[in-house]
Amino acid sequence: MSEASRKVHLNVFLRATGHHAGAWRHPDARPDLELDIDYLGQLARIAERGKLDSVFLADGYAGGGSKLEPFTLLAALASVTEHIGLIATVGTVYNDPFHVARQFASLDHISSGRAGWNIVTGAGSAAHNFSRDEHPEHAQRYETGEEFVEVVKQLWDSWEDDALIFDKKAGKLLDANKVHEINFKGHTYSVKGPLNIPRPPQGYPVLVQAGSSEQGKELAAKTAEVIFTAQQTFDAGRAFYYDVKSRLAKYGRTVDGLVILPGLAPIVADTEAEAREIEEELHAFVDTRRALDSLSERFTVNLNDYPLDAPVPLGKAKPAEEFNGIRSRQEVIIDAARRESFTIRQLLYRSNGGHGHITFTGSVLQTADFIEKWFKNHAADGFNVLPQLFPTGLETFVDKVIPELQNRGLFRTEYEGKTLRDSLGLQRPANTRHLQQI
Amino acid sequence: MSGSERKLNLNAFLAASGHHEASWRHADTQPERGVDIKHYLKLTQIAERGLLDSVFLADGYWAGSGSLEPFTMLSALAAATKHIGLIATVETTYNQPFHIARKFASLDHISKGRAGWNIVTGAGPAAEQFSREQHPEHHDRYESAEEFVEIVKQLWDSWEDDALPNDKISGILIDEAKVHTIDYAGKYFKVKGPLNIARPPQGYPVLVQAGSSETGKEFAAKLAEVIFTAQLTFEEAAAFYKDVKLRLAKYGRTTDQLKILPGLSPILADTEAEAQDLENELFALIDHEGAIKRLSGRLGVDLSNHSLDDLVNLDGAQTTDQVSGMKSRHQLILDLVEREQPTLRQLINRLAGARGHFTFTGTPLQLADVIEKWFKNGAADGFNVMPQVYPSGLERFVDKVIPELQNRGLFRTSYEEQTLRGNLGLARPTNSWQAKKTEEEVHS
């Protein structure tokens, strides 16, 4: 793709109240509508009004309060939207490839080709909800995860695109020669197939990856088409972008086959001063002691033992190698504190606003400048936007920042095609069964 | 509930082209829309126009001709309908209670209290899709299913109804004292909880059961609120109805806490002759070779050399004790052959309508008579309606049979309640934690 025709891609990370830890207490926020499909439908339609590529849901199987489940929620949103992509996080460790392949295929059919899968391996606390004693190790999770994705792709391909004939006269509903068993036998999974639903409209729903550890980057270069990543500085963003894009060639892939979207948690208003006011308001809603407690868990040091304006005690943090949680997120937090010599308060504020993603408070024009800088200097192909406050933060972004990006020729003015793949400029994968026959 | 206010409950069993096995070849159907959500939305909207209690999806984990997955499909339908219940079949053998509790809770929130779960234990071929060597035995399946359902209910109860104060002023989003771990450790499953979604609007989505074997009946009497069952004659249906309702008392339940809905697969037209023509059209479209193959597999006897016009000879067929799944349906076919002494062609035609459910060919008035007879004489609380041809069969049922039932005072003229539970006349279950607290207050 030529540099001139390259366009920003934007996803909105959907939440009912906002990404700021204090957002739910803000007068604009509607925590009471957390499970209300009409409200969530409104948010998705605001994003669609802004011609965003997609909405995205994080997920987990333990704690985390009360939220709708991604497949059911996105299927319902598919009913009330027409263009916007619908990306669900689904973990591999506590799921079966057959169910996941099927549910994504179903979502892709229901949405006429707008589904995406954010592939994660899953977090440890879930083990106890699935008759398991412990969570597998980082390396094993990735190995099993790769096998899982391979099974899912083979299941999606188990129906050739033209397997269904519907010949009423001849009494031939489908061509049985075009529906295949996969007979997969791996370390962890053995799956016979075929899947019980025809191939998804997109061939495969868009494959998204969000882990930014060494293994995560390699897996992304091998199989992902979109990366969501947390990058706390422009330089770190650019280094990550270069690193991952450089890995693509060895898997026979081109740089535009993988779209890199760092998280960006903005607070936008007409003027910088107004945006700062919103930010202050939001910080005031956070119970500092409790927020530091949960940050301490990630940081593995009790930050409540130090004064708020003291420098972050970098020397005391547990090294990433000994950390069996979201490893890259752990590195990002420490790295940012080191690079920018954060005080505990600064670290807390960043964490409040974007839970590990970069936060930005400014005017509409400043926000557009930020996006343009990262995009044009190859630190990003676009952003995973995390409004700190819903619905107003999303509305301001859509109604003010988007037109500015469009004026600068950086963002689409109409959806390019029908599917999420079309919006992202990604090819529809050929069916591997079909390729084998050729 | 007094006899005069008792009303029919009606569910529509959704299918792409219809429940007749050859319906997809009929000119009225659109089999090419098998995974088109707009097709199912249209069917559901017709059913909602007819004030039906619910729509229902069967499910399984083998290929068939391909279909949408129930949770995603019903969620999409929920967003575009208002009143009608949404019942998904989900089996217990190849799923995790945490995921299922959560997805049903989510569907119940999305539909504002219209979800139902048809609990099945699953069928054999699925084992190979889930890294398992073999399908568990009938007894083990039911035993683990009971555990599965118990966990799911405990997970639904793990959030008390008022666990979310959302109090912006005091900064209390969740009242942690009202969210509980369940720490369940059974023979088959171990689940800590709590669930990651608040209690469903209905407390529990409506629990439906569809197995009619001895184990299935007992399971239903213990925990189901609706039964879908296949009964081929009024007498058998009445015997089944009495049998199951009598079992309720020992579990401390009353007869109106379990609705029995036999399958009813109609072919309707304004005159009997027209309905008969339609039935003959469908018979003519049957693939006999395929039907013989399926029947042979089901009964465990090779019928490939059996002449279509000879009386059915089932020498060597498996007995019901010998089969591991679909026991009651197996017995139903054996009974049918013994009772009616059909030719092979007649048997195939008889089963083609709805795979062993009660079929009916005639006028709307005649069908209303049948429905009234079963309903008033202790054979049914309503029906699981399985039109043989979609969408026309459903349209005729809704536009011609429903008004007749309404005229006779047998069916609602508007939705009474907001939830599926409400429309079925079922009480919302009290949260077990809250019940315990109330009890403690009474005793203190």
mmCIF file of C-alpha atoms in Angstrom, chain B residues 4-326:
data_model
loop_
_atom_site.group_PDB
_atom_site.id
_atom_site.type_symbol
_atom_site.label_atom_id
_atom_site.label_comp_id
_atom_site.label_asym_id
_atom_site.label_seq_id
_atom_site.Cartn_x
_atom_site.Cartn_y
_atom_site.Cartn_z
ATOM 1 C CA SER B 4 -61.139 -21.858 33.962
ATOM 2 C CA GLU B 5 -58.089 -19.615 33.750
ATOM 3 C CA ARG B 6 -55.682 -22.298 32.656
ATOM 4 C CA LYS B 7 -54.265 -21.299 29.275
ATOM 5 C CA LEU B 8 -52.276 -23.118 26.620
ATOM 6 C CA ASN B 9 -48.538 -22.611 26.379
ATOM 7 C CA LEU B 10 -47.203 -22.746 22.832
ATOM 8 C CA ASN B 11 -43.632 -22.919 21.639
ATOM 9 C CA ALA B 12 -42.414 -22.850 18.026
ATOM 10 C CA PHE B 13 -39.538 -25.199 17.256
ATOM 11 C CA LEU B 14 -37.447 -23.269 14.713
ATOM 12 C CA ALA B 15 -35.850 -24.959 11.707
ATOM 13 C CA ALA B 16 -34.505 -23.637 8.416
ATOM 14 C CA SER B 17 -37.064 -25.131 6.038
ATOM 15 C CA GLY B 18 -39.487 -27.020 8.250
ATOM 16 C CA HIS B 19 -39.739 -30.202 10.274
ATOM 17 C CA HIS B 20 -40.673 -32.454 7.396
ATOM 18 C CA GLU B 21 -37.447 -34.078 6.303
ATOM 19 C CA ALA B 22 -38.145 -33.238 2.668
ATOM 20 C CA SER B 23 -39.403 -29.705 3.349
ATOM 21 C CA TRP B 24 -36.206 -28.165 2.029
ATOM 22 C CA ARG B 25 -37.134 -29.467 -1.427
ATOM 23 C CA HIS B 26 -40.612 -27.928 -1.320
ATOM 24 C CA ALA B 27 -41.240 -24.836 -3.436
ATOM 25 C CA ASP B 28 -42.324 -22.762 -0.389
ATOM 26 C CA THR B 29 -39.039 -23.101 1.476
ATOM 27 C CA GLN B 30 -35.682 -21.329 1.258
ATOM 28 C CA PRO B 31 -33.035 -23.798 2.446
ATOM 29 C CA GLU B 32 -30.337 -21.464 1.126
ATOM 30 C CA ARG B 33 -31.170 -19.159 4.023
ATOM 31 C CA GLY B 34 -30.127 -21.795 6.577
ATOM 32 C CA VAL B 35 -27.575 -19.513 8.232
ATOM 33 C CA ASP B 36 -29.285 -16.209 7.414
ATOM 34 C CA ILE B 37 -30.277 -14.483 10.655
ATOM 35 C CA LYS B 38 -32.921 -12.399 8.866
ATOM 36 C CA HIS B 39 -34.745 -15.596 7.931
ATOM 37 C CA TYR B 40 -34.975 -16.665 11.575
ATOM 38 C CA LEU B 41 -35.866 -13.170 12.653
ATOM 39 C CA LYS B 42 -38.830 -13.275 10.290
ATOM 40 C CA LEU B 43 -39.955 -16.648 11.714
ATOM 41 C CA THR B 44 -39.572 -15.353 15.268
ATOM 42 C CA GLN B 45 -41.505 -12.199 14.491
ATOM 43 C CA ILE B 46 -44.347 -14.304 13.052
ATOM 44 C CA ALA B 47 -44.357 -16.366 16.258
ATOM 45 C CA GLU B 48 -44.333 -13.186 18.346
ATOM 46 C CA ARG B 49 -47.247 -11.816 16.328
ATOM 47 C CA GLY B 50 -49.073 -15.005 17.332
ATOM 48 C CA LEU B 51 -48.259 -14.325 21.013
ATOM 49 C CA LEU B 52 -46.467 -17.658 21.328
ATOM 50 C CA ASP B 53 -44.597 -18.240 24.581
ATOM 51 C CA SER B 54 -41.277 -19.000 22.955
ATOM 52 C CA VAL B 55 -39.154 -20.171 20.073
ATOM 53 C CA PHE B 56 -36.796 -23.072 20.539
ATOM 54 C CA LEU B 57 -33.624 -24.376 18.895
ATOM 55 C CA ALA B 58 -32.413 -27.950 18.922
ATOM 56 C CA ASP B 59 -28.665 -28.479 18.807
ATOM 57 C CA GLY B 60 -25.876 -30.976 18.347
ATOM 58 C CA TYR B 61 -22.177 -31.063 17.605
ATOM 59 C CA TRP B 62 -22.037 -32.890 14.284
ATOM 60 C CA ALA B 63 -22.138 -31.438 10.798
ATOM 61 C CA GLY B 64 -25.603 -31.943 9.308
ATOM 62 C CA SER B 65 -26.371 -29.243 6.787
ATOM 63 C CA GLY B 66 -24.901 -26.520 8.986
ATOM 64 C CA SER B 67 -26.724 -24.134 11.274
ATOM 65 C CA LEU B 68 -26.161 -21.080 13.425
ATOM 66 C CA GLU B 69 -25.051 -21.631 17.015
ATOM 67 C CA PRO B 70 -27.899 -21.153 19.546
ATOM 68 C CA PHE B 71 -26.418 -18.548 21.946
ATOM 69 C CA THR B 72 -25.302 -16.203 19.179
ATOM 70 C CA MET B 73 -28.487 -16.740 17.184
ATOM 71 C CA LEU B 74 -30.878 -16.198 20.105
ATOM 72 C CA SER B 75 -28.956 -13.117 21.260
ATOM 73 C CA ALA B 76 -29.295 -11.646 17.790
ATOM 74 C CA LEU B 77 -33.031 -12.452 17.843
ATOM 75 C CA ALA B 78 -33.370 -10.961 21.340
ATOM 76 C CA ALA B 79 -32.142 -7.599 20.118
ATOM 77 C CA ALA B 80 -34.896 -7.480 17.490
ATOM 78 C CA THR B 81 -37.901 -8.872 19.416
ATOM 79 C CA LYS B 82 -39.648 -7.831 22.639
ATOM 80 C CA HIS B 83 -41.823 -10.500 24.195
ATOM 81 C CA ILE B 84 -41.133 -13.955 22.916
ATOM 82 C CA GLY B 85 -39.112 -16.457 24.939
ATOM 83 C CA LEU B 86 -35.837 -17.798 23.528
ATOM 84 C CA ILE B 87 -34.981 -21.387 24.382
ATOM 85 C CA ALA B 88 -31.604 -22.911 23.505
ATOM 86 C CA THR B 89 -30.656 -26.553 23.682
ATOM 87 C CA VAL B 90 -27.299 -26.897 25.411
ATOM 88 C CA GLU B 91 -25.877 -30.174 26.468
ATOM 89 C CA THR B 92 -23.968 -30.945 29.598
ATOM 90 C CA THR B 93 -21.470 -33.602 28.506
ATOM 91 C CA TYR B 94 -19.216 -31.441 26.305
ATOM 92 C CA ASN B 95 -19.533 -28.086 28.017
ATOM 93 C CA GLN B 96 -18.342 -26.321 31.152
ATOM 94 C CA PRO B 97 -20.912 -25.216 33.758
ATOM 95 C CA PHE B 98 -19.175 -21.836 34.203
ATOM 96 C CA HIS B 99 -19.436 -20.957 30.503
ATOM 97 C CA ILE B 100 -23.037 -22.139 30.256
ATOM 98 C CA ALA B 101 -24.199 -20.372 33.424
ATOM 99 C CA ARG B 102 -22.605 -17.221 32.111
ATOM 100 C CA LYS B 103 -23.927 -17.366 28.550
ATOM 101 C CA PHE B 104 -27.475 -18.030 29.732
ATOM 102 C CA ALA B 105 -27.240 -15.230 32.292
ATOM 103 C CA SER B 106 -25.999 -12.941 29.533
ATOM 104 C CA LEU B 107 -28.788 -14.000 27.144
ATOM 105 C CA ASP B 108 -31.308 -13.484 29.943
ATOM 106 C CA HIS B 109 -30.014 -9.951 30.572
ATOM 107 C CA ILE B 110 -29.875 -9.159 26.845
ATOM 108 C CA SER B 111 -33.458 -10.368 26.346
ATOM 109 C CA LYS B 112 -34.614 -8.809 29.647
ATOM 110 C CA GLY B 113 -35.756 -12.131 31.056
ATOM 111 C CA ARG B 114 -36.704 -14.282 28.078
ATOM 112 C CA ALA B 115 -34.113 -17.077 28.111
ATOM 113 C CA GLY B 116 -34.755 -20.785 28.540
ATOM 114 C CA TRP B 117 -32.376 -23.746 28.642
ATOM 115 C CA ASN B 118 -33.305 -27.089 27.146
ATOM 116 C CA ILE B 119 -30.984 -29.369 29.093
ATOM 117 C CA VAL B 120 -29.798 -32.434 27.204
ATOM 118 C CA THR B 121 -26.959 -34.800 27.987
ATOM 119 C CA GLY B 122 -25.780 -35.029 24.392
ATOM 120 C CA ALA B 123 -25.143 -37.618 21.733
ATOM 121 C CA GLY B 124 -22.238 -39.926 21.001
ATOM 122 C CA PRO B 125 -20.550 -38.607 17.857
ATOM 123 C CA ALA B 126 -19.703 -35.374 19.698
ATOM 124 C CA ALA B 127 -16.982 -37.099 21.757
ATOM 125 C CA GLU B 128 -14.672 -37.006 18.755
ATOM 126 C CA GLN B 129 -15.001 -33.243 18.464
ATOM 127 C CA PHE B 130 -13.822 -32.683 22.015
ATOM 128 C CA SER B 131 -10.652 -34.733 22.450
ATOM 129 C CA ARG B 132 -12.550 -37.540 24.204
ATOM 130 C CA GLU B 133 -12.230 -41.241 23.570
ATOM 131 C CA GLN B 134 -15.875 -42.076 24.037
ATOM 132 C CA HIS B 135 -19.297 -40.853 24.963
ATOM 133 C CA PRO B 136 -20.168 -41.603 28.613
ATOM 134 C CA GLU B 137 -22.910 -44.129 29.401
ATOM 135 C CA HIS B 138 -26.553 -43.093 29.844
ATOM 136 C CA HIS B 139 -26.402 -43.330 33.657
ATOM 137 C CA ASP B 140 -23.145 -41.348 33.980
ATOM 138 C CA ARG B 141 -24.420 -38.701 31.613
ATOM 139 C CA TYR B 142 -27.488 -38.081 33.728
ATOM 140 C CA GLU B 143 -25.517 -38.152 36.958
ATOM 141 C CA SER B 144 -23.012 -35.600 35.683
ATOM 142 C CA ALA B 145 -25.846 -33.564 34.154
ATOM 143 C CA GLU B 146 -27.474 -33.233 37.570
ATOM 144 C CA GLU B 147 -24.206 -31.984 38.996
ATOM 145 C CA PHE B 148 -23.801 -29.618 36.041
ATOM 146 C CA VAL B 149 -27.256 -28.097 36.531
ATOM 147 C CA GLU B 150 -26.719 -27.772 40.274
ATOM 148 C CA ILE B 151 -23.493 -25.813 39.679
ATOM 149 C CA VAL B 152 -25.130 -23.589 37.097
ATOM 150 C CA LYS B 153 -27.937 -22.720 39.518
ATOM 151 C CA GLN B 154 -25.470 -21.996 42.303
ATOM 152 C CA LEU B 155 -23.508 -19.741 39.939
ATOM 153 C CA TRP B 156 -26.691 -17.864 39.001
ATOM 154 C CA ASP B 157 -27.311 -17.421 42.713
ATOM 155 C CA SER B 158 -23.738 -16.344 43.454
ATOM 156 C CA TRP B 159 -24.849 -12.727 43.018
ATOM 157 C CA GLU B 160 -27.725 -11.750 45.265
ATOM 158 C CA ASP B 161 -30.422 -9.775 43.499
ATOM 159 C CA ASP B 162 -29.351 -6.512 45.110
ATOM 160 C CA ALA B 163 -25.574 -6.976 44.917
ATOM 161 C CA LEU B 164 -25.085 -3.925 42.675
ATOM 162 C CA PRO B 165 -25.914 -0.705 44.524
ATOM 163 C CA ASN B 166 -24.070 1.392 41.870
ATOM 164 C CA ASP B 167 -23.774 4.090 44.493
ATOM 165 C CA LYS B 168 -21.752 6.905 42.947
ATOM 166 C CA ILE B 169 -21.762 9.065 46.063
ATOM 167 C CA SER B 170 -20.338 6.517 48.493
ATOM 168 C CA GLY B 171 -18.227 4.889 45.776
ATOM 169 C CA ILE B 172 -19.741 1.446 46.226
ATOM 170 C CA LEU B 173 -20.281 -0.238 42.897
ATOM 171 C CA ILE B 174 -20.610 -3.811 44.142
ATOM 172 C CA ASP B 175 -21.706 -4.915 47.593
ATOM 173 C CA GLU B 176 -19.029 -7.601 48.031
ATOM 174 C CA ALA B 177 -20.941 -9.180 50.918
ATOM 175 C CA LYS B 178 -23.640 -10.128 48.437
ATOM 176 C CA VAL B 179 -21.354 -11.817 45.911
ATOM 177 C CA HIS B 180 -20.409 -15.353 46.961
ATOM 178 C CA THR B 181 -17.954 -18.031 45.984
ATOM 179 C CA ILE B 182 -19.749 -21.363 45.605
ATOM 180 C CA ASP B 183 -16.756 -23.672 46.240
ATOM 181 C CA TYR B 184 -18.514 -26.598 44.617
ATOM 182 C CA ALA B 185 -16.575 -29.876 44.589
ATOM 183 C CA GLY B 186 -18.487 -32.846 43.162
ATOM 184 C CA LYS B 187 -17.726 -36.112 41.416
ATOM 185 C CA TYR B 188 -17.467 -34.548 37.953
ATOM 186 C CA PHE B 189 -16.883 -30.828 38.456
ATOM 187 C CA LYS B 190 -15.095 -28.442 40.770
ATOM 188 C CA VAL B 191 -16.081 -24.790 40.529
ATOM 189 C CA LYS B 192 -15.155 -21.936 42.822
ATOM 190 C CA GLY B 193 -17.276 -19.050 41.544
ATOM 191 C CA PRO B 194 -18.667 -16.466 41.786
ATOM 192 C CA LEU B 195 -20.020 -15.967 38.259
ATOM 193 C CA ASN B 196 -18.829 -12.820 36.454
ATOM 194 C CA ILE B 197 -22.291 -11.496 35.709
ATOM 195 C CA ALA B 198 -25.149 -10.441 37.952
ATOM 196 C CA ARG B 199 -28.077 -12.771 38.647
ATOM 197 C CA PRO B 200 -30.337 -13.245 35.586
ATOM 198 C CA PRO B 201 -33.537 -11.153 35.535
ATOM 199 C CA GLN B 202 -35.575 -14.367 35.797
ATOM 200 C CA GLY B 203 -33.463 -15.608 38.687
ATOM 201 C CA TYR B 204 -32.886 -18.725 36.628
ATOM 202 C CA PRO B 205 -33.675 -18.903 32.925
ATOM 203 C CA VAL B 206 -36.545 -21.381 32.460
ATOM 204 C CA LEU B 207 -35.289 -24.976 32.725
ATOM 205 C CA VAL B 208 -36.520 -27.251 29.979
ATOM 206 C CA GLN B 209 -36.021 -30.960 29.571
ATOM 207 C CA ALA B 210 -36.613 -33.156 26.560
ATOM 208 C CA GLY B 211 -35.671 -36.753 27.395
ATOM 209 C CA SER B 212 -38.625 -39.029 28.090
ATOM 210 C CA SER B 213 -36.784 -42.165 29.228
ATOM 211 C CA GLU B 214 -37.284 -43.357 32.812
ATOM 212 C CA THR B 215 -34.182 -41.424 33.919
ATOM 213 C CA GLY B 216 -35.287 -38.456 31.857
ATOM 214 C CA LYS B 217 -38.732 -38.354 33.481
ATOM 215 C CA GLU B 218 -37.280 -38.472 36.964
ATOM 216 C CA PHE B 219 -34.746 -35.774 36.079
ATOM 217 C CA ALA B 220 -37.596 -33.628 34.745
ATOM 218 C CA ALA B 221 -39.791 -34.165 37.810
ATOM 219 C CA LYS B 222 -36.903 -33.122 40.002
ATOM 220 C CA LEU B 223 -35.793 -29.949 38.247
ATOM 221 C CA ALA B 224 -37.468 -29.135 34.917
ATOM 222 C CA GLU B 225 -40.134 -26.462 34.462
ATOM 223 C CA VAL B 226 -41.080 -27.352 30.895
ATOM 224 C CA ILE B 227 -40.915 -30.730 29.141
ATOM 225 C CA PHE B 228 -40.758 -31.178 25.384
ATOM 226 C CA THR B 229 -41.824 -34.731 24.625
ATOM 227 C CA ALA B 230 -42.715 -36.869 21.610
ATOM 228 C CA GLN B 231 -46.061 -38.662 22.043
ATOM 229 C CA LEU B 232 -47.733 -40.309 19.068
ATOM 230 C CA THR B 233 -51.224 -40.869 20.468
ATOM 231 C CA PHE B 234 -53.591 -39.119 22.849
ATOM 232 C CA GLU B 235 -53.603 -42.187 25.140
ATOM 233 C CA GLU B 236 -49.814 -42.333 25.392
ATOM 234 C CA ALA B 237 -49.633 -38.601 25.944
ATOM 235 C CA ALA B 238 -52.222 -38.778 28.733
ATOM 236 C CA ALA B 239 -50.342 -41.641 30.381
ATOM 237 C CA PHE B 240 -47.049 -39.729 30.122
ATOM 238 C CA TYR B 241 -48.656 -36.560 31.485
ATOM 239 C CA LYS B 242 -50.090 -38.369 34.487
ATOM 240 C CA ASP B 243 -46.881 -40.290 35.110
ATOM 241 C CA VAL B 244 -44.660 -37.196 35.171
ATOM 242 C CA LYS B 245 -47.051 -34.955 37.106
ATOM 243 C CA LEU B 246 -47.416 -37.653 39.794
ATOM 244 C CA ARG B 247 -43.670 -37.684 40.324
ATOM 245 C CA LEU B 248 -43.583 -34.000 41.301
ATOM 246 C CA ALA B 249 -44.977 -34.347 44.818
ATOM 247 C CA LYS B 250 -42.021 -36.327 46.121
ATOM 248 C CA TYR B 251 -39.760 -33.394 45.222
ATOM 249 C CA GLY B 252 -42.094 -30.994 47.036
ATOM 250 C CA ARG B 253 -43.380 -29.530 43.784
ATOM 251 C CA THR B 254 -46.900 -28.785 42.586
ATOM 252 C CA THR B 255 -48.338 -29.877 39.241
ATOM 253 C CA ASP B 256 -48.418 -26.371 37.788
ATOM 254 C CA GLN B 257 -44.658 -25.964 38.265
ATOM 255 C CA LEU B 258 -43.956 -28.228 35.297
ATOM 256 C CA LYS B 259 -45.503 -27.574 31.873
ATOM 257 C CA ILE B 260 -45.747 -30.573 29.573
ATOM 258 C CA LEU B 261 -45.570 -29.670 25.887
ATOM 259 C CA PRO B 262 -45.721 -32.600 23.460
ATOM 260 C CA GLY B 263 -44.459 -32.019 19.932
ATOM 261 C CA LEU B 264 -47.163 -31.244 17.371
ATOM 262 C CA SER B 265 -46.214 -31.165 13.728
ATOM 263 C CA PRO B 266 -49.055 -29.814 11.616
ATOM 264 C CA ILE B 267 -49.773 -29.510 7.916
ATOM 265 C CA LEU B 268 -52.562 -26.988 7.593
ATOM 266 C CA ALA B 269 -54.835 -25.791 4.798
ATOM 267 C CA ASP B 270 -58.315 -24.334 4.543
ATOM 268 C CA THR B 271 -59.755 -27.689 3.521
ATOM 269 C CA GLU B 272 -58.749 -31.170 4.506
ATOM 270 C CA ALA B 273 -58.258 -32.087 0.837
ATOM 271 C CA GLU B 274 -55.771 -29.241 0.333
ATOM 272 C CA ALA B 275 -53.859 -30.223 3.435
ATOM 273 C CA GLN B 276 -53.751 -33.801 2.171
ATOM 274 C CA ASP B 277 -52.387 -32.584 -1.167
ATOM 275 C CA LEU B 278 -49.635 -30.704 0.595
ATOM 276 C CA GLU B 279 -48.774 -33.769 2.630
ATOM 277 C CA ASN B 280 -48.596 -35.877 -0.533
ATOM 278 C CA GLU B 281 -46.358 -33.304 -2.172
ATOM 279 C CA LEU B 282 -43.986 -33.645 0.758
ATOM 280 C CA PHE B 283 -44.127 -37.458 0.737
ATOM 281 C CA ALA B 284 -43.212 -37.424 -2.940
ATOM 282 C CA LEU B 285 -40.061 -35.448 -2.159
ATOM 283 C CA ILE B 286 -38.708 -37.949 0.394
ATOM 284 C CA ASP B 287 -35.330 -39.491 -0.323
ATOM 285 C CA HIS B 288 -36.234 -43.112 0.511
ATOM 286 C CA GLU B 289 -32.708 -44.405 0.250
ATOM 287 C CA GLY B 290 -31.464 -41.886 2.804
ATOM 288 C CA ALA B 291 -34.457 -42.498 5.067
ATOM 289 C CA ILE B 292 -33.852 -46.271 5.026
ATOM 290 C CA LYS B 293 -30.204 -45.708 5.886
ATOM 291 C CA ARG B 294 -31.068 -43.465 8.854
ATOM 292 C CA LEU B 295 -33.775 -45.824 10.091
ATOM 293 C CA SER B 296 -31.408 -48.811 9.819
ATOM 294 C CA GLY B 297 -28.788 -46.953 11.822
ATOM 295 C CA ARG B 298 -31.268 -45.864 14.446
ATOM 296 C CA LEU B 299 -32.809 -49.328 14.934
ATOM 297 C CA GLY B 300 -29.597 -51.300 14.536
ATOM 298 C CA VAL B 301 -30.984 -53.480 11.736
ATOM 299 C CA ASP B 302 -30.179 -53.466 8.014
ATOM 300 C CA LEU B 303 -33.316 -52.471 6.094
ATOM 301 C CA SER B 304 -31.559 -51.823 2.774
ATOM 302 C CA ASN B 305 -33.042 -54.933 1.136
ATOM 303 C CA HIS B 306 -36.471 -54.458 2.667
ATOM 304 C CA SER B 307 -39.149 -53.737 0.078
ATOM 305 C CA LEU B 308 -40.854 -50.372 0.587
ATOM 306 C CA ASP B 309 -44.296 -51.920 0.274
ATOM 307 C CA ASP B 310 -43.855 -54.917 2.566
ATOM 308 C CA LEU B 311 -44.900 -54.774 6.199
ATOM 309 C CA VAL B 312 -42.026 -53.645 8.346
ATOM 310 C CA ASN B 313 -40.066 -56.531 9.800
ATOM 311 C CA LEU B 314 -37.808 -55.493 12.664
ATOM 312 C CA ASP B 315 -36.338 -58.891 13.506
ATOM 313 C CA GLY B 316 -32.902 -58.264 14.946
ATOM 314 C CA ALA B 317 -33.535 -54.620 15.867
ATOM 315 C CA GLN B 318 -31.919 -53.351 19.079
ATOM 316 C CA THR B 319 -34.094 -53.207 22.165
ATOM 317 C CA THR B 320 -34.370 -49.933 24.024
ATOM 318 C CA ASP B 321 -32.091 -51.272 26.758
ATOM 319 C CA GLN B 322 -29.362 -51.827 24.174
ATOM 320 C CA VAL B 323 -29.227 -48.241 22.939
ATOM 321 C CA SER B 324 -27.364 -45.542 24.842
ATOM 322 C CA GLY B 325 -28.974 -42.353 23.544
ATOM 323 C CA MET B 326 -32.460 -41.214 22.509
#
